[in-house]
């Protein structure tokens, strides 16, 4: 089992630790509800160092990445990041990831922890056709810390005064000094709140973590585990690999059409996407339930005539709305907000309805 | 972890407390169980009058991350459900007090003797 550089800090803080994709990670400190609310009202600090980090370099690096991802990376400028997807030839999803364009021949990729080895092997397998492209896996040397919430930038500017948040637009990043080394600070996140994700050498993870917590204490900054990270992303309707998307899901049937550029030129999986585009059968939608039982992944979903129309991808209680919410992969006729649905939980059908995503609209977005 | 000395415990982390009449008992989940489950959002219980065999499921506890079944520590009949549990977080806050789940008529009070005492339960949870 792998540990992050902050592992002993989490243990000392009394976090509950779980196995997540082969990593020992904090699922909660004070409690999922309290941590979730802290992020929506003040700020939260997340250790997401388990995520994978690759460099892709070379004269043909852009051309290579265009061929293995769905979004149009040529539209980015230096210092910009892009959310994108890697597909199998059959249109199933290898992983979703963020690509950071450092310059025209240097790209940095952040991928899901559970897919890290698979992704690297997939990239290696396809890089051979692009002469001079170099891949390197830095996942064991780099940490990733996310600072998210309405107070995130005022806290960050006390620790890294050079941040100049007003001139750092969403999905842009900047390299900034900290304790004599360089951090990559990106205005990205997985909560819907304002904030950053900071990639840095392992040795600096704990100093930065503690400096941010000290600087943010009076603003209500707290450490946040993977439990609240999940409820926060689900309130926003963001996909999680293994739930809304996986190797059997086509992005056009999972609310991800906006990251699939059919016109940019050939990429692995484009023909499969073209077929799905002509005749999409499923889609992912948000739903809420009237009762108090929570839907879980795999629960069956039925229409008003009690015909099965799909399955739950993710389910939880919304700490903000205080009602059971979730996402489901459904036959396309049932995606419209307001459509009545029934979710089978422990053998009984719980009434609910399709909801517009996101469930929650943070004030600062 | 809080493990009161006057209760009996199961391997599934329920506690049972025989009341003064010697025939009825309160049942709940332990401090360890509520801590492991995390924020509890919903407690669903079988109705009053339900006759339970030992180890039979009498309800479920829904937490944000997970759901757990509740098992009857001993055979008996459900007499009363704790109405306070509409606010399910009570179980997190006071698992041995306000957060009790059901009052039951115990079929055979001596069956409690087969359950763990506080020392044995503490050892089981590694405390």
PDB file of N, CA and C in Angstrom, chain A residues 160-223:
ATOM      1  N   UNK A 160       1.694  32.589  -0.329  1.00  0.00           N
ATOM      2  CA  UNK A 160       2.414  32.819  -1.590  1.00  0.00           C
ATOM      3  C   UNK A 160       1.943  34.169  -2.133  1.00  0.00           C
ATOM      4  N   UNK A 161       2.565  35.268  -1.685  1.00  0.00           N
ATOM      5  CA  UNK A 161       2.085  36.602  -2.062  1.00  0.00           C
ATOM      6  C   UNK A 161       2.120  36.846  -3.576  1.00  0.00           C
ATOM      7  N   UNK A 162       2.958  36.083  -4.291  1.00  0.00           N
ATOM      8  CA  UNK A 162       3.090  36.288  -5.738  1.00  0.00           C
ATOM      9  C   UNK A 162       1.895  35.742  -6.524  1.00  0.00           C
ATOM     10  N   UNK A 163       0.883  35.187  -5.850  1.00  0.00           N
ATOM     11  CA  UNK A 163      -0.167  34.462  -6.582  1.00  0.00           C
ATOM     12  C   UNK A 163      -0.956  35.352  -7.537  1.00  0.00           C
ATOM     13  N   UNK A 164      -1.274  36.584  -7.150  1.00  0.00           N
ATOM     14  CA  UNK A 164      -1.984  37.524  -8.033  1.00  0.00           C
ATOM     15  C   UNK A 164      -3.210  36.851  -8.665  1.00  0.00           C
ATOM     16  N   UNK A 165      -4.124  36.439  -7.812  1.00  0.00           N
ATOM     17  CA  UNK A 165      -5.254  35.607  -8.230  1.00  0.00           C
ATOM     18  C   UNK A 165      -6.117  36.271  -9.302  1.00  0.00           C
ATOM     19  N   UNK A 166      -6.187  37.611  -9.272  1.00  0.00           N
ATOM     20  CA  UNK A 166      -7.049  38.294 -10.235  1.00  0.00           C
ATOM     21  C   UNK A 166      -6.586  38.073 -11.668  1.00  0.00           C
ATOM     22  N   UNK A 167      -5.294  37.794 -11.813  1.00  0.00           N
ATOM     23  CA  UNK A 167      -4.790  37.578 -13.167  1.00  0.00           C
ATOM     24  C   UNK A 167      -4.484  36.113 -13.429  1.00  0.00           C
ATOM     25  N   UNK A 168      -5.106  35.243 -12.661  1.00  0.00           N
ATOM     26  CA  UNK A 168      -4.992  33.803 -12.913  1.00  0.00           C
ATOM     27  C   UNK A 168      -6.396  33.273 -13.224  1.00  0.00           C
ATOM     28  N   UNK A 169      -6.761  33.239 -14.513  1.00  0.00           N
ATOM     29  CA  UNK A 169      -8.118  32.792 -14.850  1.00  0.00           C
ATOM     30  C   UNK A 169      -8.293  31.292 -14.583  1.00  0.00           C
ATOM     31  N   UNK A 170      -9.545  30.876 -14.576  1.00  0.00           N
ATOM     32  CA  UNK A 170      -9.858  29.464 -14.402  1.00  0.00           C
ATOM     33  C   UNK A 170      -9.106  28.629 -15.451  1.00  0.00           C
ATOM     34  N   UNK A 171      -8.628  27.481 -15.037  1.00  0.00           N
ATOM     35  CA  UNK A 171      -7.880  26.565 -15.917  1.00  0.00           C
ATOM     36  C   UNK A 171      -6.617  27.207 -16.500  1.00  0.00           C
ATOM     37  N   UNK A 172      -5.984  28.060 -15.697  1.00  0.00           N
ATOM     38  CA  UNK A 172      -4.647  28.537 -16.015  1.00  0.00           C
ATOM     39  C   UNK A 172      -3.765  28.241 -14.813  1.00  0.00           C
ATOM     40  N   UNK A 173      -2.471  28.200 -15.036  1.00  0.00           N
ATOM     41  CA  UNK A 173      -1.552  27.894 -13.942  1.00  0.00           C
ATOM     42  C   UNK A 173      -0.307  28.750 -14.071  1.00  0.00           C
ATOM     43  N   UNK A 174       0.469  28.704 -13.011  1.00  0.00           N
ATOM     44  CA  UNK A 174       1.637  29.562 -12.958  1.00  0.00           C
ATOM     45  C   UNK A 174       2.644  28.871 -12.057  1.00  0.00           C
ATOM     46  N   UNK A 175       3.935  29.031 -12.384  1.00  0.00           N
ATOM     47  CA  UNK A 175       4.976  28.474 -11.526  1.00  0.00           C
ATOM     48  C   UNK A 175       5.425  29.543 -10.545  1.00  0.00           C
ATOM     49  N   UNK A 176       5.387  29.228  -9.246  1.00  0.00           N
ATOM     50  CA  UNK A 176       5.657  30.229  -8.211  1.00  0.00           C
ATOM     51  C   UNK A 176       6.663  29.682  -7.205  1.00  0.00           C
ATOM     52  N   UNK A 177       7.459  30.587  -6.603  1.00  0.00           N
ATOM     53  CA  UNK A 177       8.484  30.128  -5.664  1.00  0.00           C
ATOM     54  C   UNK A 177       7.896  29.824  -4.283  1.00  0.00           C
ATOM     55  N   UNK A 178       8.429  28.807  -3.642  1.00  0.00           N
ATOM     56  CA  UNK A 178       8.080  28.497  -2.255  1.00  0.00           C
ATOM     57  C   UNK A 178       9.274  27.779  -1.637  1.00  0.00           C
ATOM     58  N   UNK A 179       9.839  28.360  -0.572  1.00  0.00           N
ATOM     59  CA  UNK A 179      10.983  27.767   0.125  1.00  0.00           C
ATOM     60  C   UNK A 179      12.098  27.368  -0.849  1.00  0.00           C
ATOM     61  N   UNK A 180      12.371  28.231  -1.808  1.00  0.00           N
ATOM     62  CA  UNK A 180      13.498  27.985  -2.695  1.00  0.00           C
ATOM     63  C   UNK A 180      13.231  27.012  -3.824  1.00  0.00           C
ATOM     64  N   UNK A 181      12.022  26.458  -3.861  1.00  0.00           N
ATOM     65  CA  UNK A 181      11.695  25.546  -4.963  1.00  0.00           C
ATOM     66  C   UNK A 181      10.532  26.138  -5.759  1.00  0.00           C
ATOM     67  N   UNK A 182      10.080  25.397  -6.738  1.00  0.00           N
ATOM     68  CA  UNK A 182       9.012  25.889  -7.595  1.00  0.00           C
ATOM     69  C   UNK A 182       7.751  25.054  -7.416  1.00  0.00           C
ATOM     70  N   UNK A 183       6.630  25.749  -7.279  1.00  0.00           N
ATOM     71  CA  UNK A 183       5.345  25.076  -7.214  1.00  0.00           C
ATOM     72  C   UNK A 183       4.599  25.356  -8.509  1.00  0.00           C
ATOM     73  N   UNK A 184       3.772  24.400  -8.920  1.00  0.00           N
ATOM     74  CA  UNK A 184       2.864  24.689 -10.018  1.00  0.00           C
ATOM     75  C   UNK A 184       1.479  24.919  -9.419  1.00  0.00           C
ATOM     76  N   UNK A 185       1.002  26.153  -9.500  1.00  0.00           N
ATOM     77  CA  UNK A 185      -0.286  26.512  -8.902  1.00  0.00           C
ATOM     78  C   UNK A 185      -1.299  26.673 -10.024  1.00  0.00           C
ATOM     79  N   UNK A 186      -2.325  25.824 -10.030  1.00  0.00           N
ATOM     80  CA  UNK A 186      -3.321  25.848 -11.102  1.00  0.00           C
ATOM     81  C   UNK A 186      -4.680  26.217 -10.533  1.00  0.00           C
ATOM     82  N   UNK A 187      -5.377  27.064 -11.270  1.00  0.00           N
ATOM     83  CA  UNK A 187      -6.726  27.428 -10.830  1.00  0.00           C
ATOM     84  C   UNK A 187      -7.699  26.377 -11.347  1.00  0.00           C
ATOM     85  N   UNK A 188      -7.683  25.240 -10.688  1.00  0.00           N
ATOM     86  CA  UNK A 188      -8.552  24.119 -11.038  1.00  0.00           C
ATOM     87  C   UNK A 188      -9.059  23.516  -9.739  1.00  0.00           C
ATOM     88  N   UNK A 189      -9.968  22.591  -9.842  1.00  0.00           N
ATOM     89  CA  UNK A 189     -10.475  21.950  -8.631  1.00  0.00           C
ATOM     90  C   UNK A 189     -11.603  20.997  -8.944  1.00  0.00           C
ATOM     91  N   UNK A 190     -12.126  20.383  -7.880  1.00  0.00           N
ATOM     92  CA  UNK A 190     -13.097  19.295  -8.053  1.00  0.00           C
ATOM     93  C   UNK A 190     -14.272  19.517  -7.102  1.00  0.00           C
ATOM     94  N   UNK A 191     -14.453  20.801  -6.696  1.00  0.00           N
ATOM     95  CA  UNK A 191     -15.481  21.100  -5.695  1.00  0.00           C
ATOM     96  C   UNK A 191     -16.521  22.083  -6.207  1.00  0.00           C
ATOM     97  N   UNK A 192     -16.204  22.809  -7.285  1.00  0.00           N
ATOM     98  CA  UNK A 192     -17.078  23.875  -7.753  1.00  0.00           C
ATOM     99  C   UNK A 192     -16.781  25.212  -7.115  1.00  0.00           C
ATOM    100  N   UNK A 193     -15.949  25.229  -6.094  1.00  0.00           N
ATOM    101  CA  UNK A 193     -15.594  26.475  -5.421  1.00  0.00           C
ATOM    102  C   UNK A 193     -14.369  27.105  -6.085  1.00  0.00           C
ATOM    103  N   UNK A 194     -14.128  28.364  -5.781  1.00  0.00           N
ATOM    104  CA  UNK A 194     -12.874  28.991  -6.184  1.00  0.00           C
ATOM    105  C   UNK A 194     -11.732  28.236  -5.514  1.00  0.00           C
ATOM    106  N   UNK A 195     -10.563  28.257  -6.138  1.00  0.00           N
ATOM    107  CA  UNK A 195      -9.442  27.596  -5.478  1.00  0.00           C
ATOM    108  C   UNK A 195      -8.384  27.138  -6.446  1.00  0.00           C
ATOM    109  N   UNK A 196      -7.398  26.452  -5.890  1.00  0.00           N
ATOM    110  CA  UNK A 196      -6.254  26.019  -6.684  1.00  0.00           C
ATOM    111  C   UNK A 196      -5.903  24.568  -6.360  1.00  0.00           C
ATOM    112  N   UNK A 197      -5.150  23.968  -7.264  1.00  0.00           N
ATOM    113  CA  UNK A 197      -4.485  22.703  -7.000  1.00  0.00           C
ATOM    114  C   UNK A 197      -2.993  22.975  -7.199  1.00  0.00           C
ATOM    115  N   UNK A 198      -2.210  22.558  -6.224  1.00  0.00           N
ATOM    116  CA  UNK A 198      -0.793  22.906  -6.210  1.00  0.00           C
ATOM    117  C   UNK A 198       0.041  21.635  -6.304  1.00  0.00           C
ATOM    118  N   UNK A 199       0.857  21.558  -7.349  1.00  0.00           N
ATOM    119  CA  UNK A 199       1.713  20.396  -7.541  1.00  0.00           C
ATOM    120  C   UNK A 199       3.130  20.776  -7.125  1.00  0.00           C
ATOM    121  N   UNK A 200       3.761  19.926  -6.317  1.00  0.00           N
ATOM    122  CA  UNK A 200       5.057  20.306  -5.756  1.00  0.00           C
ATOM    123  C   UNK A 200       5.870  19.075  -5.377  1.00  0.00           C
ATOM    124  N   UNK A 201       7.197  19.250  -5.221  1.00  0.00           N
ATOM    125  CA  UNK A 201       8.026  18.116  -4.824  1.00  0.00           C
ATOM    126  C   UNK A 201       7.597  17.579  -3.451  1.00  0.00           C
ATOM    127  N   UNK A 202       7.706  16.270  -3.264  1.00  0.00           N
ATOM    128  CA  UNK A 202       7.258  15.637  -2.016  1.00  0.00           C
ATOM    129  C   UNK A 202       7.810  16.323  -0.768  1.00  0.00           C
ATOM    130  N   UNK A 203       9.081  16.734  -0.820  1.00  0.00           N
ATOM    131  CA  UNK A 203       9.726  17.289   0.371  1.00  0.00           C
ATOM    132  C   UNK A 203       9.055  18.573   0.854  1.00  0.00           C
ATOM    133  N   UNK A 204       8.348  19.253  -0.052  1.00  0.00           N
ATOM    134  CA  UNK A 204       7.714  20.519   0.328  1.00  0.00           C
ATOM    135  C   UNK A 204       6.251  20.370   0.737  1.00  0.00           C
ATOM    136  N   UNK A 205       5.742  19.150   0.594  1.00  0.00           N
ATOM    137  CA  UNK A 205       4.303  18.968   0.814  1.00  0.00           C
ATOM    138  C   UNK A 205       3.900  19.336   2.235  1.00  0.00           C
ATOM    139  N   UNK A 206       4.618  18.797   3.211  1.00  0.00           N
ATOM    140  CA  UNK A 206       4.215  19.081   4.592  1.00  0.00           C
ATOM    141  C   UNK A 206       4.451  20.546   4.986  1.00  0.00           C
ATOM    142  N   UNK A 207       5.598  21.150   4.609  1.00  0.00           N
ATOM    143  CA  UNK A 207       5.755  22.578   4.902  1.00  0.00           C
ATOM    144  C   UNK A 207       4.631  23.443   4.301  1.00  0.00           C
ATOM    145  N   UNK A 208       4.260  23.179   3.063  1.00  0.00           N
ATOM    146  CA  UNK A 208       3.191  23.986   2.453  1.00  0.00           C
ATOM    147  C   UNK A 208       1.857  23.718   3.141  1.00  0.00           C
ATOM    148  N   UNK A 209       1.576  22.444   3.383  1.00  0.00           N
ATOM    149  CA  UNK A 209       0.324  22.029   4.036  1.00  0.00           C
ATOM    150  C   UNK A 209       0.165  22.757   5.375  1.00  0.00           C
ATOM    151  N   UNK A 210       1.228  22.742   6.173  1.00  0.00           N
ATOM    152  CA  UNK A 210       1.152  23.360   7.499  1.00  0.00           C
ATOM    153  C   UNK A 210       1.104  24.890   7.403  1.00  0.00           C
ATOM    154  N   UNK A 211       1.824  25.446   6.437  1.00  0.00           N
ATOM    155  CA  UNK A 211       1.792  26.903   6.263  1.00  0.00           C
ATOM    156  C   UNK A 211       0.391  27.366   5.865  1.00  0.00           C
ATOM    157  N   UNK A 212      -0.261  26.614   4.980  1.00  0.00           N
ATOM    158  CA  UNK A 212      -1.615  26.987   4.561  1.00  0.00           C
ATOM    159  C   UNK A 212      -2.599  26.855   5.714  1.00  0.00           C
ATOM    160  N   UNK A 213      -2.490  25.744   6.473  1.00  0.00           N
ATOM    161  CA  UNK A 213      -3.415  25.553   7.604  1.00  0.00           C
ATOM    162  C   UNK A 213      -3.237  26.660   8.638  1.00  0.00           C
ATOM    163  N   UNK A 214      -1.985  27.032   8.912  1.00  0.00           N
ATOM    164  CA  UNK A 214      -1.737  28.120   9.868  1.00  0.00           C
ATOM    165  C   UNK A 214      -2.338  29.429   9.364  1.00  0.00           C
ATOM    166  N   UNK A 215      -2.081  29.709   8.079  1.00  0.00           N
ATOM    167  CA  UNK A 215      -2.551  30.970   7.500  1.00  0.00           C
ATOM    168  C   UNK A 215      -4.074  31.029   7.424  1.00  0.00           C
ATOM    169  N   UNK A 216      -4.711  29.868   7.320  1.00  0.00           N
ATOM    170  CA  UNK A 216      -6.156  29.854   7.107  1.00  0.00           C
ATOM    171  C   UNK A 216      -6.997  29.548   8.329  1.00  0.00           C
ATOM    172  N   UNK A 217      -6.312  29.284   9.450  1.00  0.00           N
ATOM    173  CA  UNK A 217      -7.058  28.840  10.629  1.00  0.00           C
ATOM    174  C   UNK A 217      -8.160  29.815  11.008  1.00  0.00           C
ATOM    175  N   UNK A 218      -7.818  31.113  11.048  1.00  0.00           N
ATOM    176  CA  UNK A 218      -8.824  32.096  11.497  1.00  0.00           C
ATOM    177  C   UNK A 218      -9.959  32.253  10.477  1.00  0.00           C
ATOM    178  N   UNK A 219      -9.708  31.851   9.239  1.00  0.00           N
ATOM    179  CA  UNK A 219     -10.767  31.901   8.222  1.00  0.00           C
ATOM    180  C   UNK A 219     -11.622  30.630   8.207  1.00  0.00           C
ATOM    181  N   UNK A 220     -11.288  29.664   9.032  1.00  0.00           N
ATOM    182  CA  UNK A 220     -12.078  28.434   9.068  1.00  0.00           C
ATOM    183  C   UNK A 220     -11.573  27.343   8.146  1.00  0.00           C
ATOM    184  N   UNK A 221     -10.314  27.456   7.680  1.00  0.00           N
ATOM    185  CA  UNK A 221      -9.740  26.405   6.828  1.00  0.00           C
ATOM    186  C   UNK A 221      -9.544  25.119   7.625  1.00  0.00           C
ATOM    187  N   UNK A 222     -10.009  24.002   7.059  1.00  0.00           N
ATOM    188  CA  UNK A 222      -9.834  22.698   7.715  1.00  0.00           C
ATOM    189  C   UNK A 222      -9.325  21.684   6.688  1.00  0.00           C
ATOM    190  N   UNK A 223      -8.626  20.635   7.158  1.00  0.00           N
ATOM    191  CA  UNK A 223      -8.285  19.550   6.234  1.00  0.00           C
ATOM    192  C   UNK A 223      -9.539  18.776   5.854  1.00  0.00           C
TER     193      UNK A 223
END
